[in-house]
Short mmCIF file of C-alpha atoms in Angstrom, two decimals:
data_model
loop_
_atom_site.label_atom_id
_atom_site.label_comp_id
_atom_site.label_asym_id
_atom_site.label_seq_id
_atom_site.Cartn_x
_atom_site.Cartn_y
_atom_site.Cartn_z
CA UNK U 15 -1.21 76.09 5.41
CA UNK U 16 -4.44 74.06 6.21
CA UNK U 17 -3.43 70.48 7.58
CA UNK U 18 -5.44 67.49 5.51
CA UNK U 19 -6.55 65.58 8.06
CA UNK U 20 -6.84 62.43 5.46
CA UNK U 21 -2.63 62.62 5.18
CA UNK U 22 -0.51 61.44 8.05
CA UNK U 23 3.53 62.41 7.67
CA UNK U 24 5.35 59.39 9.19
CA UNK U 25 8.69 57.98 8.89
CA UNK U 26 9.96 55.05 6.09
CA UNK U 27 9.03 52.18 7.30
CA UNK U 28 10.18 48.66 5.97
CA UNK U 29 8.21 47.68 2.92
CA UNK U 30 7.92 50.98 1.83
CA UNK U 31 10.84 51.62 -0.57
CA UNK U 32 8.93 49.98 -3.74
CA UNK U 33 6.28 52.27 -3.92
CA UNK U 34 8.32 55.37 -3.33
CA UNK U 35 9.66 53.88 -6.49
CA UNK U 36 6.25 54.00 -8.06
CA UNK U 37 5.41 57.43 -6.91
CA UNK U 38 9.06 58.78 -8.47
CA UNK U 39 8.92 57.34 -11.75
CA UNK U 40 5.05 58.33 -11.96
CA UNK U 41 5.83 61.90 -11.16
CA UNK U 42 9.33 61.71 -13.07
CA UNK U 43 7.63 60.79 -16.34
CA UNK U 44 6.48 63.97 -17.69
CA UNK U 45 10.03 65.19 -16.90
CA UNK U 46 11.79 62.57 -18.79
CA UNK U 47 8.92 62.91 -21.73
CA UNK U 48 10.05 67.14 -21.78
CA UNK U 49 13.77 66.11 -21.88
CA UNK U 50 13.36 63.79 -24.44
CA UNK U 51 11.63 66.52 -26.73
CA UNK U 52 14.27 69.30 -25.41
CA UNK U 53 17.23 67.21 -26.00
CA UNK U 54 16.35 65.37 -29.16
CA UNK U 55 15.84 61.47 -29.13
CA UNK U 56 19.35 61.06 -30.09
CA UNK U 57 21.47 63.55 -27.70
CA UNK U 58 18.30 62.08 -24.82
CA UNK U 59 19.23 58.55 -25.65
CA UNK U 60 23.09 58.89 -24.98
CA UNK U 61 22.41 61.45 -21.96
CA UNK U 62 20.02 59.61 -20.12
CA UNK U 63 19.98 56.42 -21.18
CA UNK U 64 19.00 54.52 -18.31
CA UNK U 65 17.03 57.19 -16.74
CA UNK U 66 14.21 55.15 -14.98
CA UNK U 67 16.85 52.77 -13.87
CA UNK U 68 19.09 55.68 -12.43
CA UNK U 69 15.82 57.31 -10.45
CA UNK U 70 14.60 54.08 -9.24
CA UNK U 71 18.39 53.10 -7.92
CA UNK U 72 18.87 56.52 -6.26
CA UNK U 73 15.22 55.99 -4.17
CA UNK U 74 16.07 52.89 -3.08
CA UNK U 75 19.99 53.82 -2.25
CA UNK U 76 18.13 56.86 -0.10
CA UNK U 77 15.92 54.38 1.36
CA UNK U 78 18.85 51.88 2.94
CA UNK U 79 19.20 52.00 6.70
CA UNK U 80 22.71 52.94 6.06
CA UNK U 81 21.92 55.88 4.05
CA UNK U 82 22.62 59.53 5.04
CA UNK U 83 18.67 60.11 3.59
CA UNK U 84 16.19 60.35 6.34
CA UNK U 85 13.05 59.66 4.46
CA UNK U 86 9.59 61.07 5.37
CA UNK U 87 6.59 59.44 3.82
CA UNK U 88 2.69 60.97 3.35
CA UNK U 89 0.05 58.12 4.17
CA UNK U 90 -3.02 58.48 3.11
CA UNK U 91 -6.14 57.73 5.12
CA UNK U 92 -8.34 58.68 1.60
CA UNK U 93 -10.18 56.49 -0.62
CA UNK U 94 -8.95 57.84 -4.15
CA UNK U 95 -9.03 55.77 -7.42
CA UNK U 96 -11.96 53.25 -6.09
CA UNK U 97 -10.65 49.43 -5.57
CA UNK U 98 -7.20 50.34 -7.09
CA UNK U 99 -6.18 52.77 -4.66
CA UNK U 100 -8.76 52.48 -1.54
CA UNK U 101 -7.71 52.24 1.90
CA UNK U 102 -4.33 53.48 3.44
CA UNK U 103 -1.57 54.14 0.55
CA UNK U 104 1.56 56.24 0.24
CA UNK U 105 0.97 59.11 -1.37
CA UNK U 106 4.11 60.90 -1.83
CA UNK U 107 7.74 60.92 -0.57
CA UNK U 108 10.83 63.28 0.41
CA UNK U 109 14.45 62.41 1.56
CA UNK U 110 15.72 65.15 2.70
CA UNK U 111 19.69 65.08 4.11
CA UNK U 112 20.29 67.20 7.94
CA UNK U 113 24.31 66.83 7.43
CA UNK U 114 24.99 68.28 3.86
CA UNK U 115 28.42 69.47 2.58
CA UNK U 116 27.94 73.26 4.04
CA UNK U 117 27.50 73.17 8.18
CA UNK U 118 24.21 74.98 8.76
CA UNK U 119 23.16 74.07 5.14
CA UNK U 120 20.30 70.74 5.05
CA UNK U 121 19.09 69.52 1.12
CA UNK U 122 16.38 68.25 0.30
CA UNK U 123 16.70 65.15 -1.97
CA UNK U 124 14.60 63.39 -4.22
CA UNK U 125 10.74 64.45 -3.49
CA UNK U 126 7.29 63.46 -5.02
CA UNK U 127 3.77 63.14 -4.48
CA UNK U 128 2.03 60.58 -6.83
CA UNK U 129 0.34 61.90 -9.88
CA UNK U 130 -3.09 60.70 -8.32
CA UNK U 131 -3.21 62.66 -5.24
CA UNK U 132 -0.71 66.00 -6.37
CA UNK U 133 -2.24 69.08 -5.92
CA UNK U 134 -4.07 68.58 -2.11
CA UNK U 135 -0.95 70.40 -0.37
CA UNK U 136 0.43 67.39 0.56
CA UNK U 137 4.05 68.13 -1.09
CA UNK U 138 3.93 71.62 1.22
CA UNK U 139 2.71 69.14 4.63
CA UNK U 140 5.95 66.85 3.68
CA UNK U 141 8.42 70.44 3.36
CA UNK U 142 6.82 71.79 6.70
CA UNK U 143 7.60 68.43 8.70
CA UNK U 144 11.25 68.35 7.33
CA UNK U 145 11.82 72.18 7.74
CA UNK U 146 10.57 71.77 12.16
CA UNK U 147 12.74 68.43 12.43
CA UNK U 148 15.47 70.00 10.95
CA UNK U 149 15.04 73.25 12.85
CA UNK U 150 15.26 71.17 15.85
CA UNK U 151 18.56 69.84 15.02
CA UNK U 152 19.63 73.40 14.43
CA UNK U 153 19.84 73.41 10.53
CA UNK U 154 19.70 77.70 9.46
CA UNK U 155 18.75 76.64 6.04
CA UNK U 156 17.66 74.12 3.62
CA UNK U 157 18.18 73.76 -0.03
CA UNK U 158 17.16 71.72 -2.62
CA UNK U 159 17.35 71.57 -6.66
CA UNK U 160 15.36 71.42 -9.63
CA UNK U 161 14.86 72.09 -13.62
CA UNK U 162 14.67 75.17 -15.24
CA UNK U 163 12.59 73.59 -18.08
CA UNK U 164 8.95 73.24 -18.23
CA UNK U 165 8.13 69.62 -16.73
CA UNK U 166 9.92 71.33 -13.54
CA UNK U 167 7.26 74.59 -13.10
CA UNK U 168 5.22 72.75 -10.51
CA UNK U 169 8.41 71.64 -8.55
CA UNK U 170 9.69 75.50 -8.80
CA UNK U 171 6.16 76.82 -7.73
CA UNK U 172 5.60 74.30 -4.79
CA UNK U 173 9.24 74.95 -3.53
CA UNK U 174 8.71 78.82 -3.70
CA UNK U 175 5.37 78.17 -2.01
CA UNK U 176 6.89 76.54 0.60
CA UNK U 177 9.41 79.01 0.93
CA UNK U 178 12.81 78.69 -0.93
CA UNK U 179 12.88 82.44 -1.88
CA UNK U 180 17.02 82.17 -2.52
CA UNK U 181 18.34 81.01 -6.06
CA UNK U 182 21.61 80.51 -7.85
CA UNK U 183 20.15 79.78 -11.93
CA UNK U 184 21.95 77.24 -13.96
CA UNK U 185 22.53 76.55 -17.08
CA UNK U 186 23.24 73.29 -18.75
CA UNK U 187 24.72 73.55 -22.78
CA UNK U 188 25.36 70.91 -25.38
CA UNK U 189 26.77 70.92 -28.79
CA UNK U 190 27.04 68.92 -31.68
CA UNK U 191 30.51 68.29 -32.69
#
């Protein structure tokens, strides 16, 4: 993978948890559009109800200092978008936790790079930094979820890029009583 030298990994810094919450409900929204049209607005509206609410919350829960999260942030040094996004910004995101519930076994958590700067490998820079700190703390493997659906295919294709080659599918069913 060829580094961008206009993207800097670092780590969350205070002031940043707000615009991770930008970035996720930005990236989240053609996900929550697909379910919407998959479930029905009906069996959508009782489902997920509060589904902004319930991303924002679990960013900001993953950003606390007292948090299990560690949370890695891309800065970018590139002047995209003209005066609304010039300068240094935060591009994308990923929490990632080293002590999951198998020992040996790391997840990666809620992950995104902003609509406005996806596809410039900086969701694979993000993976590589959490896969070599979490080699260093002796972690054999990492994990991490997504949707089967189609708002999910560039999640599924950037994790198998960087990697995940392992998979256990799912299957989630509803009926109408």
């Amino acid at each position: 993978m060829k580094a961008n030298p206009d993207i800097a990994i670092r780590e969350l810094e205070t002031g940043d948890t707000e615009r991770l919450v930008e970035i996720a409900l930005a990236a989240w929204t053609p996900v929550f559009s697909s379910f919407r049209d998959i479930l029905g607005a009906e069996l959508f509206d009782l489902t997920r109800p509060d589904c902004r609410k319930e991303k924002a919350d679990q960013i900001r829960k993953a950003c606390q200092a007292d948090s299990p999260a560690k949370v890695l942030v891309a800065q970018s040094r590139d002047d995209v978008g003209g005066d609304r996004m010039g300068g240094e910004i935060i591009a994308g995101f990923v929490s990632y936790y080293p002590k999951a519930r198998e020992p040996g076994v790391a997840e990666i958590g809620n992950n995104a790079v902003h609509p406005d700067f996806q596809n410039r490998g900086i969701a694979q820079m993000m993976y590589q930094e959490v896969f070599q700190r979490l080699r260093s703390e002796g972690i054999q493997f990492v994990k991490v979820h997504t949707g089967g659906d189609p708002s999910h295919l560039p999640a599924r294709l950037a994790y198998e890029k960087a990697g995940f080659n392992i998979s256990l599918p799912g299957v989630e069913y509803y009926r109408r009583l």
